[in-house]
PDB file of N, CA, C and O in Angstrom:
ATOM      1  N   MET H   1     -73.532 -22.968-143.971  1.00 43.00           N
ATOM      2  CA  MET H   1     -74.443 -22.579-142.914  1.00 43.00           C
ATOM      3  C   MET H   1     -75.682 -21.966-143.542  1.00 43.00           C
ATOM      4  O   MET H   1     -75.600 -21.235-144.507  1.00 43.00           O
ATOM      5  N   GLY H   2     -76.855 -22.222-143.004  1.00 49.00           N
ATOM      6  CA  GLY H   2     -78.115 -21.745-143.548  1.00 49.00           C
ATOM      7  C   GLY H   2     -78.395 -20.298-143.189  1.00 49.00           C
ATOM      8  O   GLY H   2     -77.635 -19.649-142.467  1.00 49.00           O
ATOM      9  N   ASN H   3     -79.479 -19.804-143.698  1.00 52.00           N
ATOM     10  CA  ASN H   3     -79.902 -18.445-143.389  1.00 52.00           C
ATOM     11  C   ASN H   3     -80.362 -18.365-141.951  1.00 52.00           C
ATOM     12  O   ASN H   3     -80.924 -19.311-141.411  1.00 52.00           O
ATOM     13  N   VAL H   4     -80.166 -17.214-141.353  1.00 53.00           N
ATOM     14  CA  VAL H   4     -80.597 -16.983-139.985  1.00 53.00           C
ATOM     15  C   VAL H   4     -81.692 -15.935-140.014  1.00 53.00           C
ATOM     16  O   VAL H   4     -81.534 -14.882-140.611  1.00 53.00           O
ATOM     17  N   THR H   5     -82.804 -16.235-139.372  1.00 55.00           N
ATOM     18  CA  THR H   5     -83.896 -15.275-139.269  1.00 55.00           C
ATOM     19  C   THR H   5     -83.749 -14.564-137.937  1.00 55.00           C
ATOM     20  O   THR H   5     -83.774 -15.197-136.883  1.00 55.00           O
ATOM     21  N   PRO H   6     -83.568 -13.239-137.957  1.00 56.00           N
ATOM     22  CA  PRO H   6     -83.394 -12.519-136.696  1.00 56.00           C
ATOM     23  C   PRO H   6     -84.680 -12.512-135.879  1.00 56.00           C
ATOM     24  O   PRO H   6     -85.779 -12.478-136.441  1.00 56.00           O
ATOM     25  N   LEU H   7     -84.536 -12.570-134.570  1.00 55.00           N
ATOM     26  CA  LEU H   7     -85.669 -12.464-133.666  1.00 55.00           C
ATOM     27  C   LEU H   7     -85.779 -11.004-133.270  1.00 55.00           C
ATOM     28  O   LEU H   7     -84.794 -10.390-132.867  1.00 55.00           O
ATOM     29  N   LYS H   8     -86.950 -10.440-133.391  1.00 57.00           N
ATOM     30  CA  LYS H   8     -87.133  -9.021-133.099  1.00 57.00           C
ATOM     31  C   LYS H   8     -87.691  -8.855-131.699  1.00 57.00           C
ATOM     32  O   LYS H   8     -88.531  -9.620-131.260  1.00 57.00           O
ATOM     33  N   ARG H   9     -87.214  -7.821-131.017  1.00 53.00           N
ATOM     34  CA  ARG H   9     -87.717  -7.497-129.690  1.00 53.00           C
ATOM     35  C   ARG H   9     -89.091  -6.853-129.796  1.00 53.00           C
ATOM     36  O   ARG H   9     -89.455  -6.305-130.812  1.00 53.00           O
ATOM     37  N   LYS H  10     -89.822  -6.884-128.710  1.00 56.00           N
ATOM     38  CA  LYS H  10     -91.145  -6.288-128.624  1.00 56.00           C
ATOM     39  C   LYS H  10     -91.093  -4.833-129.067  1.00 56.00           C
ATOM     40  O   LYS H  10     -90.212  -4.090-128.667  1.00 56.00           O
ATOM     41  N   GLY H  11     -92.021  -4.446-129.913  1.00 55.00           N
ATOM     42  CA  GLY H  11     -92.093  -3.066-130.351  1.00 55.00           C
ATOM     43  C   GLY H  11     -91.164  -2.724-131.495  1.00 55.00           C
ATOM     44  O   GLY H  11     -91.056  -1.572-131.874  1.00 55.00           O
ATOM     45  N   SER H  12     -90.491  -3.698-132.068  1.00 51.00           N
ATOM     46  CA  SER H  12     -89.526  -3.407-133.132  1.00 51.00           C
ATOM     47  C   SER H  12     -90.112  -3.639-134.521  1.00 51.00           C
ATOM     48  O   SER H  12     -89.374  -3.732-135.478  1.00 51.00           O
ATOM     49  N   GLY H  13     -91.405  -3.763-134.615  1.00 53.00           N
ATOM     50  CA  GLY H  13     -92.021  -3.970-135.929  1.00 53.00           C
ATOM     51  C   GLY H  13     -92.649  -5.338-136.039  1.00 53.00           C
ATOM     52  O   GLY H  13     -92.775  -6.062-135.061  1.00 53.00           O
ATOM     53  N   GLY H  14     -93.015  -5.691-137.252  1.00 54.00           N
ATOM     54  CA  GLY H  14     -93.683  -6.963-137.508  1.00 54.00           C
ATOM     55  C   GLY H  14     -92.720  -8.121-137.532  1.00 54.00           C
ATOM     56  O   GLY H  14     -91.513  -7.969-137.356  1.00 54.00           O
ATOM     57  N   PRO H  15     -93.246  -9.313-137.758  1.00 54.00           N
ATOM     58  CA  PRO H  15     -92.397 -10.511-137.800  1.00 54.00           C
ATOM     59  C   PRO H  15     -91.523 -10.517-139.049  1.00 54.00           C
ATOM     60  O   PRO H  15     -91.843  -9.875-140.040  1.00 54.00           O
ATOM     61  N   PRO H  16     -90.402 -11.233-138.994  1.00 52.00           N
ATOM     62  CA  PRO H  16     -89.552 -11.348-140.183  1.00 52.00           C
ATOM     63  C   PRO H  16     -90.340 -11.976-141.328  1.00 52.00           C
ATOM     64  O   PRO H  16     -91.243 -12.777-141.106  1.00 52.00           O
ATOM     65  N   THR H  17     -89.990 -11.619-142.548  1.00 47.00           N
ATOM     66  CA  THR H  17     -90.727 -12.136-143.698  1.00 47.00           C
ATOM     67  C   THR H  17     -90.327 -13.563-144.044  1.00 47.00           C
ATOM     68  O   THR H  17     -91.113 -14.322-144.574  1.00 47.00           O
ATOM     69  N   ALA H  18     -89.096 -13.951-143.782  1.00 61.00           N
ATOM     70  CA  ALA H  18     -88.630 -15.305-144.079  1.00 61.00           C
ATOM     71  C   ALA H  18     -89.135 -16.279-143.025  1.00 61.00           C
ATOM     72  O   ALA H  18     -89.396 -15.905-141.896  1.00 61.00           O
ATOM     73  N   GLY H  19     -89.263 -17.561-143.403  1.00 65.00           N
ATOM     74  CA  GLY H  19     -89.665 -18.577-142.446  1.00 65.00           C
ATOM     75  C   GLY H  19     -88.588 -18.791-141.394  1.00 65.00           C
ATOM     76  O   GLY H  19     -87.406 -18.636-141.649  1.00 65.00           O
ATOM     77  N   ALA H  20     -89.007 -19.110-140.189  1.00 68.00           N
ATOM     78  CA  ALA H  20     -88.068 -19.323-139.094  1.00 68.00           C
ATOM     79  C   ALA H  20     -87.526 -20.739-139.150  1.00 68.00           C
ATOM     80  O   ALA H  20     -88.274 -21.691-139.323  1.00 68.00           O
ATOM     81  N   HIS H  21     -86.215 -20.888-139.028  1.00 79.00           N
ATOM     82  CA  HIS H  21     -85.567 -22.200-139.032  1.00 79.00           C
ATOM     83  C   HIS H  21     -84.678 -22.313-137.814  1.00 79.00           C
ATOM     84  O   HIS H  21     -84.092 -21.338-137.364  1.00 79.00           O
ATOM     85  N   ILE H  22     -84.566 -23.532-137.297  1.00 81.00           N
ATOM     86  CA  ILE H  22     -83.717 -23.796-136.139  1.00 81.00           C
ATOM     87  C   ILE H  22     -83.169 -25.207-136.287  1.00 81.00           C
ATOM     88  O   ILE H  22     -83.862 -26.103-136.783  1.00 81.00           O
ATOM     89  N   ASP H  23     -81.918 -25.413-135.883  1.00 83.00           N
ATOM     90  CA  ASP H  23     -81.355 -26.763-135.964  1.00 83.00           C
ATOM     91  C   ASP H  23     -81.870 -27.596-134.786  1.00 83.00           C
ATOM     92  O   ASP H  23     -82.389 -27.060-133.815  1.00 83.00           O
ATOM     93  N   SER H  24     -81.741 -28.902-134.890  1.00 85.00           N
ATOM     94  CA  SER H  24     -82.336 -29.798-133.895  1.00 85.00           C
ATOM     95  C   SER H  24     -81.731 -29.625-132.501  1.00 85.00           C
ATOM     96  O   SER H  24     -82.456 -29.695-131.504  1.00 85.00           O
ATOM     97  N   ALA H  25     -80.436 -29.359-132.401  1.00 86.00           N
ATOM     98  CA  ALA H  25     -79.808 -29.164-131.086  1.00 86.00           C
ATOM     99  C   ALA H  25     -80.336 -27.892-130.418  1.00 86.00           C
ATOM    100  O   ALA H  25     -80.631 -27.887-129.216  1.00 86.00           O
ATOM    101  N   SER H  26     -80.493 -26.820-131.191  1.00 86.00           N
ATOM    102  CA  SER H  26     -81.016 -25.567-130.646  1.00 86.00           C
ATOM    103  C   SER H  26     -82.479 -25.717-130.253  1.00 86.00           C
ATOM    104  O   SER H  26     -82.927 -25.183-129.240  1.00 86.00           O
ATOM    105  N   TYR H  27     -83.229 -26.460-131.054  1.00 86.00           N
ATOM    106  CA  TYR H  27     -84.633 -26.695-130.738  1.00 86.00           C
ATOM    107  C   TYR H  27     -84.754 -27.482-129.429  1.00 86.00           C
ATOM    108  O   TYR H  27     -85.582 -27.153-128.572  1.00 86.00           O
ATOM    109  N   ALA H  28     -83.927 -28.502-129.267  1.00 87.00           N
ATOM    110  CA  ALA H  28     -83.947 -29.289-128.030  1.00 87.00           C
ATOM    111  C   ALA H  28     -83.629 -28.402-126.826  1.00 87.00           C
ATOM    112  O   ALA H  28     -84.280 -28.505-125.781  1.00 87.00           O
ATOM    113  N   LEU H  29     -82.654 -27.507-126.979  1.00 88.00           N
ATOM    114  CA  LEU H  29     -82.302 -26.589-125.898  1.00 88.00           C
ATOM    115  C   LEU H  29     -83.462 -25.641-125.597  1.00 88.00           C
ATOM    116  O   LEU H  29     -83.773 -25.377-124.423  1.00 88.00           O
ATOM    117  N   LEU H  30     -84.131 -25.156-126.622  1.00 87.00           N
ATOM    118  CA  LEU H  30     -85.282 -24.277-126.440  1.00 87.00           C
ATOM    119  C   LEU H  30     -86.388 -24.984-125.666  1.00 87.00           C
ATOM    120  O   LEU H  30     -86.940 -24.443-124.701  1.00 87.00           O
ATOM    121  N   VAL H  31     -86.692 -26.215-126.048  1.00 88.00           N
ATOM    122  CA  VAL H  31     -87.750 -26.969-125.375  1.00 88.00           C
ATOM    123  C   VAL H  31     -87.355 -27.285-123.933  1.00 88.00           C
ATOM    124  O   VAL H  31     -88.165 -27.153-123.011  1.00 88.00           O
ATOM    125  N   GLU H  32     -86.105 -27.672-123.690  1.00 89.00           N
ATOM    126  CA  GLU H  32     -85.631 -27.943-122.325  1.00 89.00           C
ATOM    127  C   GLU H  32     -85.737 -26.688-121.466  1.00 89.00           C
ATOM    128  O   GLU H  32     -86.128 -26.760-120.292  1.00 89.00           O
ATOM    129  N   THR H  33     -85.398 -25.535-122.036  1.00 88.00           N
ATOM    130  CA  THR H  33     -85.481 -24.274-121.302  1.00 88.00           C
ATOM    131  C   THR H  33     -86.931 -23.935-120.981  1.00 88.00           C
ATOM    132  O   THR H  33     -87.250 -23.510-119.866  1.00 88.00           O
ATOM    133  N   LEU H  34     -87.811 -24.135-121.942  1.00 87.00           N
ATOM    134  CA  LEU H  34     -89.235 -23.889-121.719  1.00 87.00           C
ATOM    135  C   LEU H  34     -89.763 -24.776-120.597  1.00 87.00           C
ATOM    136  O   LEU H  34     -90.465 -24.304-119.699  1.00 87.00           O
ATOM    137  N   ILE H  35     -89.419 -26.038-120.611  1.00 88.00           N
ATOM    138  CA  ILE H  35     -89.861 -26.956-119.561  1.00 88.00           C
ATOM    139  C   ILE H  35     -89.331 -26.506-118.204  1.00 88.00           C
ATOM    140  O   ILE H  35     -90.059 -26.506-117.207  1.00 88.00           O
ATOM    141  N   GLY H  36     -88.063 -26.100-118.159  1.00 87.00           N
ATOM    142  CA  GLY H  36     -87.483 -25.611-116.907  1.00 87.00           C
ATOM    143  C   GLY H  36     -88.218 -24.387-116.378  1.00 87.00           C
ATOM    144  O   GLY H  36     -88.484 -24.280-115.173  1.00 87.00           O
ATOM    145  N   PHE H  37     -88.559 -23.453-117.275  1.00 83.00           N
ATOM    146  CA  PHE H  37     -89.308 -22.268-116.860  1.00 83.00           C
ATOM    147  C   PHE H  37     -90.700 -22.642-116.372  1.00 83.00           C
ATOM    148  O   PHE H  37     -91.192 -22.067-115.390  1.00 83.00           O
ATOM    149  N   LEU H  38     -91.352 -23.587-117.039  1.00 84.00           N
ATOM    150  CA  LEU H  38     -92.676 -24.019-116.590  1.00 84.00           C
ATOM    151  C   LEU H  38     -92.603 -24.622-115.189  1.00 84.00           C
ATOM    152  O   LEU H  38     -93.427 -24.316-114.326  1.00 84.00           O
ATOM    153  N   GLU H  39     -91.605 -25.467-114.950  1.00 86.00           N
ATOM    154  CA  GLU H  39     -91.436 -26.076-113.629  1.00 86.00           C
ATOM    155  C   GLU H  39     -91.139 -25.027-112.574  1.00 86.00           C
ATOM    156  O   GLU H  39     -91.680 -25.067-111.460  1.00 86.00           O
ATOM    157  N   LEU H  40     -90.276 -24.055-112.903  1.00 84.00           N
ATOM    158  CA  LEU H  40     -89.937 -22.990-111.964  1.00 84.00           C
ATOM    159  C   LEU H  40     -91.151 -22.108-111.685  1.00 84.00           C
ATOM    160  O   LEU H  40     -91.394 -21.729-110.540  1.00 84.00           O
ATOM    161  N   ARG H  41     -91.922 -21.801-112.724  1.00 80.00           N
ATOM    162  CA  ARG H  41     -93.114 -20.978-112.538  1.00 80.00           C
ATOM    163  C   ARG H  41     -94.094 -21.650-111.590  1.00 80.00           C
ATOM    164  O   ARG H  41     -94.670 -21.015-110.710  1.00 80.00           O
ATOM    165  N   ILE H  42     -94.267 -22.946-111.736  1.00 83.00           N
ATOM    166  CA  ILE H  42     -95.174 -23.691-110.851  1.00 83.00           C
ATOM    167  C   ILE H  42     -94.656 -23.655-109.417  1.00 83.00           C
ATOM    168  O   ILE H  42     -95.391 -23.354-108.482  1.00 83.00           O
ATOM    169  N   ALA H  43     -93.358 -23.938-109.240  1.00 83.00           N
ATOM    170  CA  ALA H  43     -92.772 -23.962-107.895  1.00 83.00           C
ATOM    171  C   ALA H  43     -92.813 -22.584-107.236  1.00 83.00           C
ATOM    172  O   ALA H  43     -93.177 -22.458-106.069  1.00 83.00           O
ATOM    173  N   GLU H  44     -92.441 -21.557-107.982  1.00 78.00           N
ATOM    174  CA  GLU H  44     -92.425 -20.208-107.428  1.00 78.00           C
ATOM    175  C   GLU H  44     -93.841 -19.693-107.201  1.00 78.00           C
ATOM    176  O   GLU H  44     -94.106 -18.996-106.226  1.00 78.00           O
ATOM    177  N   GLY H  45     -94.752 -20.029-108.111  1.00 71.00           N
ATOM    178  CA  GLY H  45     -96.140 -19.594-107.964  1.00 71.00           C
ATOM    179  C   GLY H  45     -96.792 -20.187-106.724  1.00 71.00           C
ATOM    180  O   GLY H  45     -97.596 -19.530-106.067  1.00 71.00           O
ATOM    181  N   ASP H  46     -96.420 -21.415-106.395  1.00 73.00           N
ATOM    182  CA  ASP H  46     -96.949 -22.056-105.196  1.00 73.00           C
ATOM    183  C   ASP H  46     -96.533 -21.311-103.940  1.00 73.00           C
ATOM    184  O   ASP H  46     -97.212 -21.348-102.933  1.00 73.00           O
ATOM    185  N   GLN H  47     -95.395 -20.632-104.005  1.00 77.00           N
ATOM    186  CA  GLN H  47     -94.892 -19.892-102.855  1.00 77.00           C
ATOM    187  C   GLN H  47     -95.155 -18.386-102.988  1.00 77.00           C
ATOM    188  O   GLN H  47     -94.753 -17.610-102.135  1.00 77.00           O
ATOM    189  N   GLY H  48     -95.814 -17.987-104.092  1.00 68.00           N
ATOM    190  CA  GLY H  48     -96.182 -16.589-104.270  1.00 68.00           C
ATOM    191  C   GLY H  48     -95.043 -15.663-104.644  1.00 68.00           C
ATOM    192  O   GLY H  48     -95.124 -14.466-104.410  1.00 68.00           O
ATOM    193  N   ARG H  49     -93.961 -16.193-105.228  1.00 71.00           N
ATOM    194  CA  ARG H  49     -92.807 -15.359-105.557  1.00 71.00           C
ATOM    195  C   ARG H  49     -92.608 -15.295-107.059  1.00 71.00           C
ATOM    196  O   ARG H  49     -92.650 -16.307-107.736  1.00 71.00           O
ATOM    197  N   HIS H  50     -92.355 -14.104-107.563  1.00 69.00           N
ATOM    198  CA  HIS H  50     -91.934 -13.877-108.949  1.00 69.00           C
ATOM    199  C   HIS H  50     -92.861 -14.477-110.004  1.00 69.00           C
ATOM    200  O   HIS H  50     -92.443 -14.645-111.144  1.00 69.00           O
ATOM    201  N   SER H  51     -94.069 -14.792-109.667  1.00 73.00           N
ATOM    202  CA  SER H  51     -94.910 -15.505-110.615  1.00 73.00           C
ATOM    203  C   SER H  51     -95.259 -14.665-111.847  1.00 73.00           C
ATOM    204  O   SER H  51     -95.364 -15.217-112.944  1.00 73.00           O
ATOM    205  N   ASP H  52     -95.438 -13.358-111.704  1.00 79.00           N
ATOM    206  CA  ASP H  52     -95.785 -12.535-112.866  1.00 79.00           C
ATOM    207  C   ASP H  52     -94.656 -12.501-113.888  1.00 79.00           C
ATOM    208  O   ASP H  52     -94.887 -12.656-115.085  1.00 79.00           O
ATOM    209  N   GLU H  53     -93.438 -12.313-113.426  1.00 78.00           N
ATOM    210  CA  GLU H  53     -92.298 -12.257-114.341  1.00 78.00           C
ATOM    211  C   GLU H  53     -92.031 -13.626-114.958  1.00 78.00           C
ATOM    212  O   GLU H  53     -91.743 -13.730-116.148  1.00 78.00           O
ATOM    213  N   LEU H  54     -92.146 -14.673-114.191  1.00 78.00           N
ATOM    214  CA  LEU H  54     -91.965 -16.021-114.726  1.00 78.00           C
ATOM    215  C   LEU H  54     -93.061 -16.355-115.736  1.00 78.00           C
ATOM    216  O   LEU H  54     -92.800 -16.993-116.752  1.00 78.00           O
ATOM    217  N   GLU H  55     -94.261 -15.902-115.487  1.00 80.00           N
ATOM    218  CA  GLU H  55     -95.364 -16.116-116.432  1.00 80.00           C
ATOM    219  C   GLU H  55     -95.051 -15.409-117.752  1.00 80.00           C
ATOM    220  O   GLU H  55     -95.227 -15.973-118.832  1.00 80.00           O
ATOM    221  N   ARG H  56     -94.583 -14.178-117.689  1.00 84.00           N
ATOM    222  CA  ARG H  56     -94.251 -13.409-118.885  1.00 84.00           C
ATOM    223  C   ARG H  56     -93.142 -14.093-119.689  1.00 84.00           C
ATOM    224  O   ARG H  56     -93.254 -14.268-120.903  1.00 84.00           O
ATOM    225  N   LEU H  57     -92.082 -14.498-119.008  1.00 82.00           N
ATOM    226  CA  LEU H  57     -90.966 -15.154-119.685  1.00 82.00           C
ATOM    227  C   LEU H  57     -91.373 -16.501-120.275  1.00 82.00           C
ATOM    228  O   LEU H  57     -90.953 -16.864-121.375  1.00 82.00           O
ATOM    229  N   THR H  58     -92.187 -17.232-119.558  1.00 83.00           N
ATOM    230  CA  THR H  58     -92.655 -18.529-120.052  1.00 83.00           C
ATOM    231  C   THR H  58     -93.494 -18.354-121.312  1.00 83.00           C
ATOM    232  O   THR H  58     -93.345 -19.109-122.277  1.00 83.00           O
ATOM    233  N   LYS H  59     -94.357 -17.341-121.332  1.00 87.00           N
ATOM    234  CA  LYS H  59     -95.181 -17.091-122.518  1.00 87.00           C
ATOM    235  C   LYS H  59     -94.312 -16.716-123.712  1.00 87.00           C
ATOM    236  O   LYS H  59     -94.575 -17.135-124.840  1.00 87.00           O
ATOM    237  N   GLN H  60     -93.247 -15.950-123.474  1.00 86.00           N
ATOM    238  CA  GLN H  60     -92.336 -15.611-124.568  1.00 86.00           C
ATOM    239  C   GLN H  60     -91.663 -16.859-125.119  1.00 86.00           C
ATOM    240  O   GLN H  60     -91.538 -17.023-126.334  1.00 86.00           O
ATOM    241  N   LEU H  61     -91.204 -17.737-124.238  1.00 85.00           N
ATOM    242  CA  LEU H  61     -90.579 -18.987-124.686  1.00 85.00           C
ATOM    243  C   LEU H  61     -91.575 -19.867-125.430  1.00 85.00           C
ATOM    244  O   LEU H  61     -91.220 -20.514-126.422  1.00 85.00           O
ATOM    245  N   GLU H  62     -92.822 -19.909-124.968  1.00 86.00           N
ATOM    246  CA  GLU H  62     -93.839 -20.700-125.659  1.00 86.00           C
ATOM    247  C   GLU H  62     -94.073 -20.170-127.064  1.00 86.00           C
ATOM    248  O   GLU H  62     -94.174 -20.951-128.020  1.00 86.00           O
ATOM    249  N   LYS H  63     -94.142 -18.845-127.221  1.00 87.00           N
ATOM    250  CA  LYS H  63     -94.324 -18.255-128.546  1.00 87.00           C
ATOM    251  C   LYS H  63     -93.143 -18.589-129.448  1.00 87.00           C
ATOM    252  O   LYS H  63     -93.310 -18.909-130.625  1.00 87.00           O
ATOM    253  N   LEU H  64     -91.945 -18.530-128.891  1.00 83.00           N
ATOM    254  CA  LEU H  64     -90.749 -18.852-129.661  1.00 83.00           C
ATOM    255  C   LEU H  64     -90.759 -20.326-130.077  1.00 83.00           C
ATOM    256  O   LEU H  64     -90.473 -20.658-131.227  1.00 83.00           O
ATOM    257  N   ALA H  65     -91.102 -21.205-129.150  1.00 83.00           N
ATOM    258  CA  ALA H  65     -91.140 -22.638-129.457  1.00 83.00           C
ATOM    259  C   ALA H  65     -92.171 -22.927-130.545  1.00 83.00           C
ATOM    260  O   ALA H  65     -91.909 -23.720-131.460  1.00 83.00           O
ATOM    261  N   LYS H  66     -93.338 -22.292-130.476  1.00 85.00           N
ATOM    262  CA  LYS H  66     -94.363 -22.508-131.501  1.00 85.00           C
ATOM    263  C   LYS H  66     -93.870 -22.046-132.865  1.00 85.00           C
ATOM    264  O   LYS H  66     -94.182 -22.661-133.881  1.00 85.00           O
ATOM    265  N   ARG H  67     -93.099 -20.985-132.869  1.00 83.00           N
ATOM    266  CA  ARG H  67     -92.580 -20.449-134.121  1.00 83.00           C
ATOM    267  C   ARG H  67     -91.669 -21.463-134.826  1.00 83.00           C
ATOM    268  O   ARG H  67     -91.581 -21.496-136.038  1.00 83.00           O
ATOM    269  N   PHE H  68     -90.969 -22.268-134.048  1.00 81.00           N
ATOM    270  CA  PHE H  68     -90.010 -23.217-134.607  1.00 81.00           C
ATOM    271  C   PHE H  68     -90.528 -24.648-134.632  1.00 81.00           C
ATOM    272  O   PHE H  68     -89.761 -25.579-134.855  1.00 81.00           O
ATOM    273  N   THR H  69     -91.804 -24.862-134.360  1.00 80.00           N
ATOM    274  CA  THR H  69     -92.366 -26.208-134.346  1.00 80.00           C
ATOM    275  C   THR H  69     -93.138 -26.449-135.624  1.00 80.00           C
ATOM    276  O   THR H  69     -94.023 -25.671-135.952  1.00 80.00           O
ATOM    277  N   PRO H  70     -92.834 -27.515-136.370  1.00 75.00           N
ATOM    278  CA  PRO H  70     -91.748 -28.470-136.150  1.00 75.00           C
ATOM    279  C   PRO H  70     -90.406 -27.852-136.539  1.00 75.00           C
ATOM    280  O   PRO H  70     -90.373 -26.958-137.368  1.00 75.00           O
ATOM    281  N   PRO H  71     -89.316 -28.318-135.906  1.00 71.00           N
ATOM    282  CA  PRO H  71     -88.016 -27.743-136.213  1.00 71.00           C
ATOM    283  C   PRO H  71     -87.611 -28.000-137.668  1.00 71.00           C
ATOM    284  O   PRO H  71     -87.868 -29.076-138.192  1.00 71.00           O
ATOM    285  N   GLN H  72     -87.025 -27.004-138.287  1.00 66.00           N
ATOM    286  CA  GLN H  72     -86.536 -27.128-139.654  1.00 66.00           C
ATOM    287  C   GLN H  72     -85.151 -26.522-139.717  1.00 66.00           C
ATOM    288  O   GLN H  72     -84.805 -25.688-138.891  1.00 66.00           O
ATOM    289  N   GLY H  73     -84.384 -26.886-140.693  1.00 60.00           N
ATOM    290  CA  GLY H  73     -83.074 -26.306-140.863  1.00 60.00           C
ATOM    291  C   GLY H  73     -81.992 -27.353-140.839  1.00 60.00           C
ATOM    292  O   GLY H  73     -82.217 -28.519-141.133  1.00 60.00           O
ATOM    293  N   ALA H  74     -80.804 -26.935-140.447  1.00 52.00           N
ATOM    294  CA  ALA H  74     -79.647 -27.841-140.451  1.00 52.00           C
ATOM    295  C   ALA H  74     -79.864 -28.970-139.466  1.00 52.00           C
ATOM    296  O   ALA H  74     -80.396 -28.779-138.395  1.00 52.00           O
ATOM    297  N   ALA H  75     -79.444 -30.146-139.848  1.00 50.00           N
ATOM    298  CA  ALA H  75     -79.584 -31.331-138.984  1.00 50.00           C
ATOM    299  C   ALA H  75     -78.454 -31.408-138.002  1.00 50.00           C
ATOM    300  O   ALA H  75     -77.443 -30.854-138.117  1.00 50.00           O
TER     301      ALA H  75
END
């Protein structure tokens, strides 16, 4: 099994020093989740519900996805 780079919560310091790696199955799940949040944000925003929280969560997922793009690590 490869090295795991821990994800740090907001306010816990700077980014990890090692490069971020993710396997292809986890990357696919991350992208599917991001797409689902984007679709939900659009649907909920159209009705004026929960849009601020969905926007915040979607931005976090986008930052995470960018960190792992292109995916590297175990196949």
